[in-house]
mmCIF file of C-alpha atoms and ligand atoms in Angstrom:
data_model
loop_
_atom_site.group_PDB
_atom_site.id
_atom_site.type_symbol
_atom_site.label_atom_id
_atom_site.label_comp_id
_atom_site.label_asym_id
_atom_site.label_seq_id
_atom_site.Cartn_x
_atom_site.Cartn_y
_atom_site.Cartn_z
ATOM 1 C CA UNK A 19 -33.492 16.641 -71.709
ATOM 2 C CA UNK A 20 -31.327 13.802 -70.100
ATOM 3 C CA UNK A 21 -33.638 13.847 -67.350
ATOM 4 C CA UNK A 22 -37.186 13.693 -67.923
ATOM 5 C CA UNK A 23 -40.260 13.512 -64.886
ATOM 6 C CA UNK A 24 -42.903 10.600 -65.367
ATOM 7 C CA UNK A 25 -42.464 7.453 -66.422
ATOM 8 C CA UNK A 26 -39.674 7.845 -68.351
ATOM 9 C CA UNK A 27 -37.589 9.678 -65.415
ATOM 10 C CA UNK A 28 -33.838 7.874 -65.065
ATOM 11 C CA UNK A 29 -33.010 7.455 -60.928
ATOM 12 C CA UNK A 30 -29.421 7.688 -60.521
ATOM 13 C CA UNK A 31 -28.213 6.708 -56.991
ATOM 14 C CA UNK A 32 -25.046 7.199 -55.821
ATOM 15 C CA UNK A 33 -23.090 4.910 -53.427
ATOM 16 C CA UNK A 34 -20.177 6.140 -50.392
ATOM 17 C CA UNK A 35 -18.583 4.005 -47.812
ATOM 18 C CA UNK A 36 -17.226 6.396 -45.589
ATOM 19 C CA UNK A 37 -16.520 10.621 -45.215
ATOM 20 C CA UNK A 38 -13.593 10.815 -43.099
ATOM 21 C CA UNK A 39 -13.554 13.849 -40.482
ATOM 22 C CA UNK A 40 -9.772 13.422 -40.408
ATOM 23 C CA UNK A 41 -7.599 12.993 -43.587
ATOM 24 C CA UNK A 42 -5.814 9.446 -43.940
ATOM 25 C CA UNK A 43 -2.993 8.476 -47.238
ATOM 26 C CA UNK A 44 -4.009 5.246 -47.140
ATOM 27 C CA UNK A 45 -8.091 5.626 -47.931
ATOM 28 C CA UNK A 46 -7.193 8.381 -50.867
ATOM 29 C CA UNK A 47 -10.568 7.519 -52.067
ATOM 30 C CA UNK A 48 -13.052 8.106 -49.712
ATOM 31 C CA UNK A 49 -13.930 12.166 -49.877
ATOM 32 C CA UNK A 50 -13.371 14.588 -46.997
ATOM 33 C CA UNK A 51 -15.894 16.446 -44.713
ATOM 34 C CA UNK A 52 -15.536 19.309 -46.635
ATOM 35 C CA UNK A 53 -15.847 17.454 -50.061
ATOM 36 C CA UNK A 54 -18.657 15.557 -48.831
ATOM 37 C CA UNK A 55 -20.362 19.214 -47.806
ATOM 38 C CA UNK A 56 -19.584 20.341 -51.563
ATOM 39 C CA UNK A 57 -21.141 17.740 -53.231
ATOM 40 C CA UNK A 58 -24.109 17.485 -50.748
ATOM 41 C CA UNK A 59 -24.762 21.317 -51.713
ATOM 42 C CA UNK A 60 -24.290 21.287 -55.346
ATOM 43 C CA UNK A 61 -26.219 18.078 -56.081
ATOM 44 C CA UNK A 62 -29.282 19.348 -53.339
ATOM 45 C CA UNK A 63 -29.558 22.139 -55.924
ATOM 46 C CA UNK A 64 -28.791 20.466 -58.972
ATOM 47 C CA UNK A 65 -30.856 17.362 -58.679
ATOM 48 C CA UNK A 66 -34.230 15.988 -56.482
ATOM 49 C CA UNK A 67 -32.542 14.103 -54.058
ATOM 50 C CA UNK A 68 -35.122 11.514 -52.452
ATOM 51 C CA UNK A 69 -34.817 8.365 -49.833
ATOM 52 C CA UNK A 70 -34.614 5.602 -51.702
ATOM 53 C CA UNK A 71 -37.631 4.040 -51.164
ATOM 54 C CA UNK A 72 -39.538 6.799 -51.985
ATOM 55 C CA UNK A 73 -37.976 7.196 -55.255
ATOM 56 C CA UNK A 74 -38.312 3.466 -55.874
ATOM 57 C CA UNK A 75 -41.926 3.748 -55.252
ATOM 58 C CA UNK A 76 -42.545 6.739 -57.817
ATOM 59 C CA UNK A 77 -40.428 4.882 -60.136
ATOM 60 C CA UNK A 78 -42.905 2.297 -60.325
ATOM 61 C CA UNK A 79 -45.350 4.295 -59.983
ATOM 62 C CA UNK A 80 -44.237 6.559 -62.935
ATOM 63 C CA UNK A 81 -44.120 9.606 -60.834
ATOM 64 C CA UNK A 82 -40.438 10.336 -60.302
ATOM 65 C CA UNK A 83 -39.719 13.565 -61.145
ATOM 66 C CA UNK A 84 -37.144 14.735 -63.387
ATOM 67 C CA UNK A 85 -32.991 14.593 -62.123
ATOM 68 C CA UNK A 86 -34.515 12.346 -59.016
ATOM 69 C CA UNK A 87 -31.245 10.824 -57.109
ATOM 70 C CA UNK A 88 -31.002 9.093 -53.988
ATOM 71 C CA UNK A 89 -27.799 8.588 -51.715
ATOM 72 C CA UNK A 90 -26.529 5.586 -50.353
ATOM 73 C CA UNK A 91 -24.043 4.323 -48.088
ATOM 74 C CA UNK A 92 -22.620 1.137 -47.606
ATOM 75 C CA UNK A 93 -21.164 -1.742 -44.827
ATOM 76 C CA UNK A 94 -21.575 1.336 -41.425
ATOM 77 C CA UNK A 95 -18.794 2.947 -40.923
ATOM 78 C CA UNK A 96 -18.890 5.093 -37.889
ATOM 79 C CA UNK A 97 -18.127 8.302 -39.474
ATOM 80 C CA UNK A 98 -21.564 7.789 -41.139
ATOM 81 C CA UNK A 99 -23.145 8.984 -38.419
ATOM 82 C CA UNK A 100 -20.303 11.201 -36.511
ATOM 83 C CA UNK A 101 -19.601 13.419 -39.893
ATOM 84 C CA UNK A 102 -21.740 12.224 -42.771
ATOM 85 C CA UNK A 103 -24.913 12.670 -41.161
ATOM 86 C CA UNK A 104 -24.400 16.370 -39.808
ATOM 87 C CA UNK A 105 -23.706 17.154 -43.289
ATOM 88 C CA UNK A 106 -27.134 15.776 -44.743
ATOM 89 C CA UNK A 107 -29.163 16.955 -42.371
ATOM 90 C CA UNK A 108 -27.527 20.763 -43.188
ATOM 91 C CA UNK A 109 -28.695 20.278 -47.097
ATOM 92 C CA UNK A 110 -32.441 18.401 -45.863
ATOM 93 C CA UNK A 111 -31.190 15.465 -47.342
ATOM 94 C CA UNK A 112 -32.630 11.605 -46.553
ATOM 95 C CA UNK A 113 -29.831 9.246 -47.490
ATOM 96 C CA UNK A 114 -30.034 5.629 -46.897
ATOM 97 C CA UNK A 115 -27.585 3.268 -45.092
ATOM 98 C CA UNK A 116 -26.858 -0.654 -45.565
ATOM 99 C CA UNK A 117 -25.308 -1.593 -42.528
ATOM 100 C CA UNK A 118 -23.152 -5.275 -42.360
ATOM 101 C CA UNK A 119 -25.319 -6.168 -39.365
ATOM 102 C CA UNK A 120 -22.169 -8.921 -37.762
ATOM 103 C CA UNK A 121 -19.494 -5.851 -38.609
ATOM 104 C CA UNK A 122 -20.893 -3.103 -36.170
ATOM 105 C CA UNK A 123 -20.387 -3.342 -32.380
ATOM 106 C CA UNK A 124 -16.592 -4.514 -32.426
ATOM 107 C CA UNK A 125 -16.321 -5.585 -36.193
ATOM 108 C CA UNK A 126 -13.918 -4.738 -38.992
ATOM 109 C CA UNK A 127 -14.275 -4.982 -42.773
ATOM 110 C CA UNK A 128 -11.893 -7.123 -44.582
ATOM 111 C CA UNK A 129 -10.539 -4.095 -46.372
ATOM 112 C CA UNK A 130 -9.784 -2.215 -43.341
ATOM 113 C CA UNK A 131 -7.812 -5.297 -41.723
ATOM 114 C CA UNK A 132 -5.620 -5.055 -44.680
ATOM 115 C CA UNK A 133 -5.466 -1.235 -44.665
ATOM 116 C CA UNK A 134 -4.522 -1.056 -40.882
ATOM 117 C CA UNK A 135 -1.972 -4.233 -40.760
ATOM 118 C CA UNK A 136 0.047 -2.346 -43.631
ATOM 119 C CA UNK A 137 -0.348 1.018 -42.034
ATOM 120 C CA UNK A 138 1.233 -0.138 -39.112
ATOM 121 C CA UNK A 139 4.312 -2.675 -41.344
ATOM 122 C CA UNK A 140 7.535 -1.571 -40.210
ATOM 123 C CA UNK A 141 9.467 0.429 -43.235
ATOM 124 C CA UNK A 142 11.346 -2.851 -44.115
ATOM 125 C CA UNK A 143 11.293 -6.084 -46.170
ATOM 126 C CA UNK A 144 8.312 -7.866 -45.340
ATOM 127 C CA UNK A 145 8.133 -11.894 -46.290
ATOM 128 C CA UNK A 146 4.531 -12.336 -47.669
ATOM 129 C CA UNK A 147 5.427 -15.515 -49.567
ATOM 130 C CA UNK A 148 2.964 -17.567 -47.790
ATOM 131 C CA UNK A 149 0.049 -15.460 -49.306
ATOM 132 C CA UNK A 150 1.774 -15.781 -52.770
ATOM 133 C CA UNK A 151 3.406 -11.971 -52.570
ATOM 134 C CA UNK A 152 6.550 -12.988 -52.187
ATOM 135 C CA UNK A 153 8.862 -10.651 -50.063
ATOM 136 C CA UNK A 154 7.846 -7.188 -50.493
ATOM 137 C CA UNK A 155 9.589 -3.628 -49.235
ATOM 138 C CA UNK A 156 6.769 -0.941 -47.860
ATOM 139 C CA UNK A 157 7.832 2.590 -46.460
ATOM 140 C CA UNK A 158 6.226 5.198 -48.183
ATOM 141 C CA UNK A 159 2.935 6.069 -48.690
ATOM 142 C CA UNK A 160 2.820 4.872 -52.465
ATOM 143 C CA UNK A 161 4.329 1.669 -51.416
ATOM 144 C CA UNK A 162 1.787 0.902 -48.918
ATOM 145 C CA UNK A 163 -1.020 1.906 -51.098
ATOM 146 C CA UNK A 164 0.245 -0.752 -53.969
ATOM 147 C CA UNK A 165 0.383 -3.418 -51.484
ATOM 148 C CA UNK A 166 -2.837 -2.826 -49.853
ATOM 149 C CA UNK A 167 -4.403 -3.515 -53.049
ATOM 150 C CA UNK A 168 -2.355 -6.361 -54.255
ATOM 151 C CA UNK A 169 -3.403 -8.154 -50.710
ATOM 152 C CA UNK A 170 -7.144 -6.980 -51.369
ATOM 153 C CA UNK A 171 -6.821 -8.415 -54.372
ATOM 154 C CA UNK A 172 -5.475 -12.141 -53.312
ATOM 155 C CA UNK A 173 -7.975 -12.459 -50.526
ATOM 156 C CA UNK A 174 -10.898 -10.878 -51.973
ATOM 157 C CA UNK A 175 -11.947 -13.637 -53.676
ATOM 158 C CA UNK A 176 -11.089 -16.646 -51.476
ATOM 159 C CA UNK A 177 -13.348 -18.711 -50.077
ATOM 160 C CA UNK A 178 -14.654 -16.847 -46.969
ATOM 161 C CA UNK A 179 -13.710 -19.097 -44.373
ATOM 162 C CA UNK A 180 -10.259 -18.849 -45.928
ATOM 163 C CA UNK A 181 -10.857 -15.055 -46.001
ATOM 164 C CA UNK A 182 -11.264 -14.517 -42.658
ATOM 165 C CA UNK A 183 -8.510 -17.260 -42.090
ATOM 166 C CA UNK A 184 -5.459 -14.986 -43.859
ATOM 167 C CA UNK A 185 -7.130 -11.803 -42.455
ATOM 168 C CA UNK A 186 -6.508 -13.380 -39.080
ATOM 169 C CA UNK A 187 -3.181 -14.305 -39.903
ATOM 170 C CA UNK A 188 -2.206 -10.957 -41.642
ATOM 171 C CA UNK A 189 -3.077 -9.085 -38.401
ATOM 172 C CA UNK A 190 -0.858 -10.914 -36.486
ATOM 173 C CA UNK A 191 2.089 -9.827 -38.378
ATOM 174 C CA UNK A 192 1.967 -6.631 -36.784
ATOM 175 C CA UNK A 193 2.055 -5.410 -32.923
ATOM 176 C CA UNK A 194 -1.028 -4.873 -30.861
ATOM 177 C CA UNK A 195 -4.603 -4.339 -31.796
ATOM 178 C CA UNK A 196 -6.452 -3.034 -35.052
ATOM 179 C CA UNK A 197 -8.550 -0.441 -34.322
ATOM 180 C CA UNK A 198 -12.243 -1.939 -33.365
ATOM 181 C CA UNK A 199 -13.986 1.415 -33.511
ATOM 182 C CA UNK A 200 -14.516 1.971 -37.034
ATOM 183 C CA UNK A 201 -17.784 0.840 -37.327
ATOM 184 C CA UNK A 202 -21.211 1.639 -35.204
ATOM 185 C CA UNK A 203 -22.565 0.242 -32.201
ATOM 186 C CA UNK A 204 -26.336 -0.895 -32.019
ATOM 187 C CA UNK A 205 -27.229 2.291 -31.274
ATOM 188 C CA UNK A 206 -25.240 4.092 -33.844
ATOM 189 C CA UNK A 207 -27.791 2.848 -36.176
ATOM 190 C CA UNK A 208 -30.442 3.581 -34.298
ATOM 191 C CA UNK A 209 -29.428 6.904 -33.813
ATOM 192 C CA UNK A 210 -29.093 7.030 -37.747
ATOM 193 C CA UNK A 211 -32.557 5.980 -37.987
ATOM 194 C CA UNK A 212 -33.704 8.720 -35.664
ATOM 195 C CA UNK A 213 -31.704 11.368 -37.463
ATOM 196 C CA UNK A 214 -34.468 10.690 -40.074
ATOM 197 C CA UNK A 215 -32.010 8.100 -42.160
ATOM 198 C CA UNK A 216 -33.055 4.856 -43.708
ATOM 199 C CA UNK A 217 -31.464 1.727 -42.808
ATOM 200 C CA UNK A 218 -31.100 -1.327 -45.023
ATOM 201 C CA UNK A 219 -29.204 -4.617 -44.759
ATOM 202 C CA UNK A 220 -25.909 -5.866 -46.430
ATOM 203 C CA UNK A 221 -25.714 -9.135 -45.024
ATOM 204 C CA UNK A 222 -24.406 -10.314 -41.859
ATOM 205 C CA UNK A 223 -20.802 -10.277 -42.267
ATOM 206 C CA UNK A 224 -20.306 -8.641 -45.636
ATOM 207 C CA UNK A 225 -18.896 -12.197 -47.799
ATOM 208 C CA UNK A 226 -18.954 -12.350 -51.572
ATOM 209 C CA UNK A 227 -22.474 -14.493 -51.665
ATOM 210 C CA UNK A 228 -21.481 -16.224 -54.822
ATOM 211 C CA UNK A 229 -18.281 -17.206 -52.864
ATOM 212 C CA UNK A 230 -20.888 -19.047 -50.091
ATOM 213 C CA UNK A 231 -22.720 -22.347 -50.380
ATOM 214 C CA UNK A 232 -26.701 -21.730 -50.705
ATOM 215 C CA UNK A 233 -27.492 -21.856 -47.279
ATOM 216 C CA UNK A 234 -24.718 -19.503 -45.722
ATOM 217 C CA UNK A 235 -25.735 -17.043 -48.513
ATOM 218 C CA UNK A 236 -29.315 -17.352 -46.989
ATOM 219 C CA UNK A 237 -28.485 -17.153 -43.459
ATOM 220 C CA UNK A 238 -26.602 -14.135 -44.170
ATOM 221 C CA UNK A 239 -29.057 -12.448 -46.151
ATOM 222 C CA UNK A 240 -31.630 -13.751 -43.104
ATOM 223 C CA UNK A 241 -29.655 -12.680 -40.154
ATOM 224 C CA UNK A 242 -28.449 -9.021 -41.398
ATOM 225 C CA UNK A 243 -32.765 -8.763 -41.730
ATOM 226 C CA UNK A 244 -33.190 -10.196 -38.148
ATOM 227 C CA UNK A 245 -30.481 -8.291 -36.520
ATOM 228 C CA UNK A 246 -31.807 -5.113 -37.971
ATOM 229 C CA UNK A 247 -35.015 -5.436 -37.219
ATOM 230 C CA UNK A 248 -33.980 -6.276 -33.352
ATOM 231 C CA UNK A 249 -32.110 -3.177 -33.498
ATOM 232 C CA UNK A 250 -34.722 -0.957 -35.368
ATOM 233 C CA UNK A 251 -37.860 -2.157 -33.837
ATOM 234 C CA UNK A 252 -39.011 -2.859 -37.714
ATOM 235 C CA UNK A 253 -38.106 -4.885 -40.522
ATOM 236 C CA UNK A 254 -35.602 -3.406 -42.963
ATOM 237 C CA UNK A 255 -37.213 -3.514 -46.643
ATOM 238 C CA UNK A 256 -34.080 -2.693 -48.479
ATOM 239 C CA UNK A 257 -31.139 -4.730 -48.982
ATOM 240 C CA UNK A 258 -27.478 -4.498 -50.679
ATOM 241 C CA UNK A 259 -25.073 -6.976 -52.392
ATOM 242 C CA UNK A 260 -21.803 -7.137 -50.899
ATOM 243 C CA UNK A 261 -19.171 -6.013 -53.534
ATOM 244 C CA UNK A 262 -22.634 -6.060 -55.749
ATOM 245 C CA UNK A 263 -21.533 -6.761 -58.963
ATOM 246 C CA UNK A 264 -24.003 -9.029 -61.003
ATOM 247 C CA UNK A 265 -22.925 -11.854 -62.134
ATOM 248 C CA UNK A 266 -20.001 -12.013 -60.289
ATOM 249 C CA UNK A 267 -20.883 -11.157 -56.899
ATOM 250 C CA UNK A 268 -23.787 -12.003 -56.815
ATOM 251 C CA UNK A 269 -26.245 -14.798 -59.354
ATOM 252 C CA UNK A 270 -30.065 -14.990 -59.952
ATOM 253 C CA UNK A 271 -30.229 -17.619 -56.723
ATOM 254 C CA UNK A 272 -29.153 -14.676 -54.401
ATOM 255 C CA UNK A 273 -31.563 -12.693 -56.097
ATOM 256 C CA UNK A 274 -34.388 -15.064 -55.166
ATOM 257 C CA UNK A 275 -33.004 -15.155 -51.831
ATOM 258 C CA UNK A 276 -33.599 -11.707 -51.088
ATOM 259 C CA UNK A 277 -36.987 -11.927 -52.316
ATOM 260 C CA UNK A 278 -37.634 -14.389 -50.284
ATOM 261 C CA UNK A 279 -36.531 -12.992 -47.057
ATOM 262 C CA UNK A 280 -39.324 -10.102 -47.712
ATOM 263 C CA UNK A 281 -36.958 -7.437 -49.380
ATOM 264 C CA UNK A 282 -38.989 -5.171 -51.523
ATOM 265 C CA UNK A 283 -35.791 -3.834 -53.197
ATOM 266 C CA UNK A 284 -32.257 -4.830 -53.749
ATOM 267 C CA UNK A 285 -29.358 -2.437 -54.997
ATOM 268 C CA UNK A 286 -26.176 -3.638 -56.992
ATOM 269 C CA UNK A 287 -23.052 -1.666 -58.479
ATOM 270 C CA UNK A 288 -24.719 -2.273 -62.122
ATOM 271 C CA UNK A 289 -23.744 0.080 -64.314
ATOM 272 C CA UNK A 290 -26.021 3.136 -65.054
ATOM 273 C CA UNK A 291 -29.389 4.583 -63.818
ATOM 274 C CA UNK A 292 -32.792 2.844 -62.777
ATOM 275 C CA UNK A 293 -35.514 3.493 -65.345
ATOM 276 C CA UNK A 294 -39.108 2.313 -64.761
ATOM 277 C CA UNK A 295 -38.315 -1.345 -66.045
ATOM 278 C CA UNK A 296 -35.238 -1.711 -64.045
ATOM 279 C CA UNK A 297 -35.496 -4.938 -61.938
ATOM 280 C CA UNK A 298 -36.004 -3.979 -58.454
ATOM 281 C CA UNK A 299 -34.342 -5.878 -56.881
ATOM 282 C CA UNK A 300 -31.069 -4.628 -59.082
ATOM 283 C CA UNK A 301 -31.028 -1.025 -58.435
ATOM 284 C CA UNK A 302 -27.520 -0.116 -60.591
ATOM 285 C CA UNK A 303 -25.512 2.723 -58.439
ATOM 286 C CA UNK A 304 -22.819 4.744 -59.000
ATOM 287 C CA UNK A 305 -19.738 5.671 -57.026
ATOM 288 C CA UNK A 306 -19.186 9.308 -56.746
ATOM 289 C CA UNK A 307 -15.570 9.381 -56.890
ATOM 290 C CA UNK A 308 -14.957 13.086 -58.625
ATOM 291 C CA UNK A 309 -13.525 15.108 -56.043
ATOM 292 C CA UNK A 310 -14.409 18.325 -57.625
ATOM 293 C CA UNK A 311 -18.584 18.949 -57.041
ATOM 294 C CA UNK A 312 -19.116 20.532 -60.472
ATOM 295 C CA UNK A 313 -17.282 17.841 -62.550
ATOM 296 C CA UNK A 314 -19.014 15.783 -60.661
ATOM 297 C CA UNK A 315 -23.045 17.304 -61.508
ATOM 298 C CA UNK A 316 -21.146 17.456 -65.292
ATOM 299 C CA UNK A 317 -20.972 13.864 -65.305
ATOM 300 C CA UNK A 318 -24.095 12.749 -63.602
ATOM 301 C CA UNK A 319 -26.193 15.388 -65.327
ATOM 302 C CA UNK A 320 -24.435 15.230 -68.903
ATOM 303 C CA UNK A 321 -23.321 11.569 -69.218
ATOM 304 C CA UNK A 322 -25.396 9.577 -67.322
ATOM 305 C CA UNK A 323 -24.417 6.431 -68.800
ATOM 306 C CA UNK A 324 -20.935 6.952 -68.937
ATOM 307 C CA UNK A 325 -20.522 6.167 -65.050
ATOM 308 C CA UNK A 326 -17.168 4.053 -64.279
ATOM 309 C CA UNK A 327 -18.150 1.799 -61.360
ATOM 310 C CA UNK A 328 -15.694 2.259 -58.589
ATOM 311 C CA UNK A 329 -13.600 -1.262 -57.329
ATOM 312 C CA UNK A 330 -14.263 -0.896 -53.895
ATOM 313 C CA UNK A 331 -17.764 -2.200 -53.130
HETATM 314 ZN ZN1 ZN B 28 -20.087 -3.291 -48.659
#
C-alpha cells in the first residue's frame, strides 16, 4: 500500500560512497563487505531494484512498478569496483556510479585529506589556530573522529580555491604521503561500465557549485561530461550534485547548467522518493545508513518519507 505500480509508483534511490573490504575507526559510517552483502540480499528480495535510468524512464512513463529502487554511488572510490561490485553482480543488481571525473587516477576527496592527515597526527597537542581550531589534543579514536568533523566542517564551505588551499596546507602537517590510491584509474571505470554498471558524472573535481562563480560551475559540470565520455566511448546522461543539497549546494542556475550540457537527469540528496512529477533533474536520494538490513527494508518500506538525509554527500 506504500508502494503502488503505475503512475503513482514512489522510486526511492539510495546513495553509498564507499564499502570498505577492510574495517577502518575513522570512516564508522561507510558499511562493511559483509553489511553491504546483507542489504544487497534483503532489498533484491524486498524491493525491484532497477538502473537508474531505466527506472527514470518508467517513471515518466508511468510504468514503474511497485517498491522500484535504484542504487547509487557517489565521487569513485576504488573499493566500488574491488568489493562493491562483486557484491551486486552476486544479487543481479545494476547500480549506478557518479564518478568526480579530476578525482580518479591520482586524486583525493577533500574529506579523505582530512581523514588521513588526522589518522596519521601524532597522539599530542596539535596547534590548529591558524584554521580557527585553536590547539587541539587527538589520541584516541573518539578524539580523532570529533576533529575530523570539526575540520570538515571549517573547510567545507570555503571558497574552493581556499579549499584546496588549507587542504594543501593540512597535509603538510603530517610526514610523508596521503594515500593516492583511493580512488579509480581510467580504467577502473571502464571496467565498472563493463561489469554491466552505469556511469554518471559529479563534476570535475567535486566543489560545492554554489561556492563557484558561473563559469567554473559550468566548466565543471562540462569537463566531468567530456572526461567521461573520453573514458567511456559515450556520453554520460546522468549527472550528480556535489554535496547535493538544494538550495544550498546547489541553485536553479546549476540546474540549467546541467540541462544544458545534455544531462537527461540530475540526482540531489532531497529529501524523500521520486514520484511521477518529481523534477528530473532533482532525483531526491537517500543514504542507507542502518547497519542492520531489516531495520533498514522497515524504514524504506514502512516510512518512506521519514528518511534522515545523511551529512556526508
Ligand atoms: Zn560526492
Amino acid at each position: 500500500m506504500t508502494s503502488p505500480g503505475g503512475a503513482n509508483a514512489p522510486l526511492t534511490v539510495l546513495l553509498y560512497h564507499r564499502v570498505l573490504g577492510e574495517p577502518d575507526s575513522l570512516s564508522p559510517g561507510e558499511p562493511s563487505a559483509a553489511q553491504f552483502d546483507a542489504q544487497m540480499a534483503i532489498l533484491s528480495r524486498t524491493f525491484r531494484v532497477l538502473p537508474l535510468d531505466d527506472a527514470l524512464s518508467r517513471l515518466a512513463d508511468g510504468t514503474l512498478p511497485s517498491r522500484a529502487l535504484c542504487v547509487t554511488f557517489d565521487d569513485g572510490y576504488l573499493d566500488n569496483l574491488e568489493v562493491a561490485l562483486p557484491i551486486l553482480r552476486r544479487h543481479g543488481l545494476v547500480a549506478t556510479f557518479f564518478i568526480a571525473s579530476g578525482l580518479i587516477n591520482g586524486g583525493r576527496m577533500m574529506h579523505d585529506t582530512v581523514t588521513e592527515t588526522v589518522r596519521r597526527l601524532p597522539t599530542q597537542a596539535v596547534d590548529l589556530a591558524w584554521m580557527g581550531l585553536g590547539i587541539r589534543t587527538v589520541g584516541d579514536v573518539a578524539s580523532r573522529l570529533v576533529l575530523i568533523d570539526d575540520i570538515v566542517r571549517k573547510v567545507k564551505y570555503l571558497p574552493f580555491a581556499e579549499r584546496s588551499e588549507t587542504c594543501g596546507r593540512l597535509a603538510a602537517m603530517v610526514d610523508g604521503d596521503l594515500p593516492n590510491n583511493l580512488m579509480m584509474t581510467s580504467e577502473d571505470v571502464h571496467a565498472l561500465k563493463r561489469g554491466g554498471m552505469r556511469i554518471g558524472a559529479h563534476t570535475h573535481e567535486h566543489p560545492i557549485l554554489s561556492k563557484l562563480d558561473a563559469a567554473e560551475a559550468r566548466a565543471q559540470i562540462v569537463k566531468s561530461r567530456d572526461v567521461l565520455a573520453d573514458i567511456l566511448g559515450s556520453v554520460p546522461t546522468m549527472f550528480a550534485y556535489p554535496n547535493g543539497k538544494p538550495g544550498l549546494d546547489y541553485t536553479a542556475e546549476h540546474v540549467e547548467m546541467v540541462k544544458q550540457a545534455g544531462f537527461t537527469s540530475a540526482v540531489s540528496v532531497a529529501f524523500g522518493t521520486a514520484t511521477r512529477d518529481s523534477d528530473h533533474h532533482q532525483i531526491p536520494r537517500f543514504c542507507p545508513w542502518d547497519r542492520d538490513p531489516k531495520r533498514l527494508v522497515m524504514r524504506l518500506v514502512g516510512h518512506p518519507l521519514r528518511h534522515k538525509v545523511a551529512a556526508r554527500v
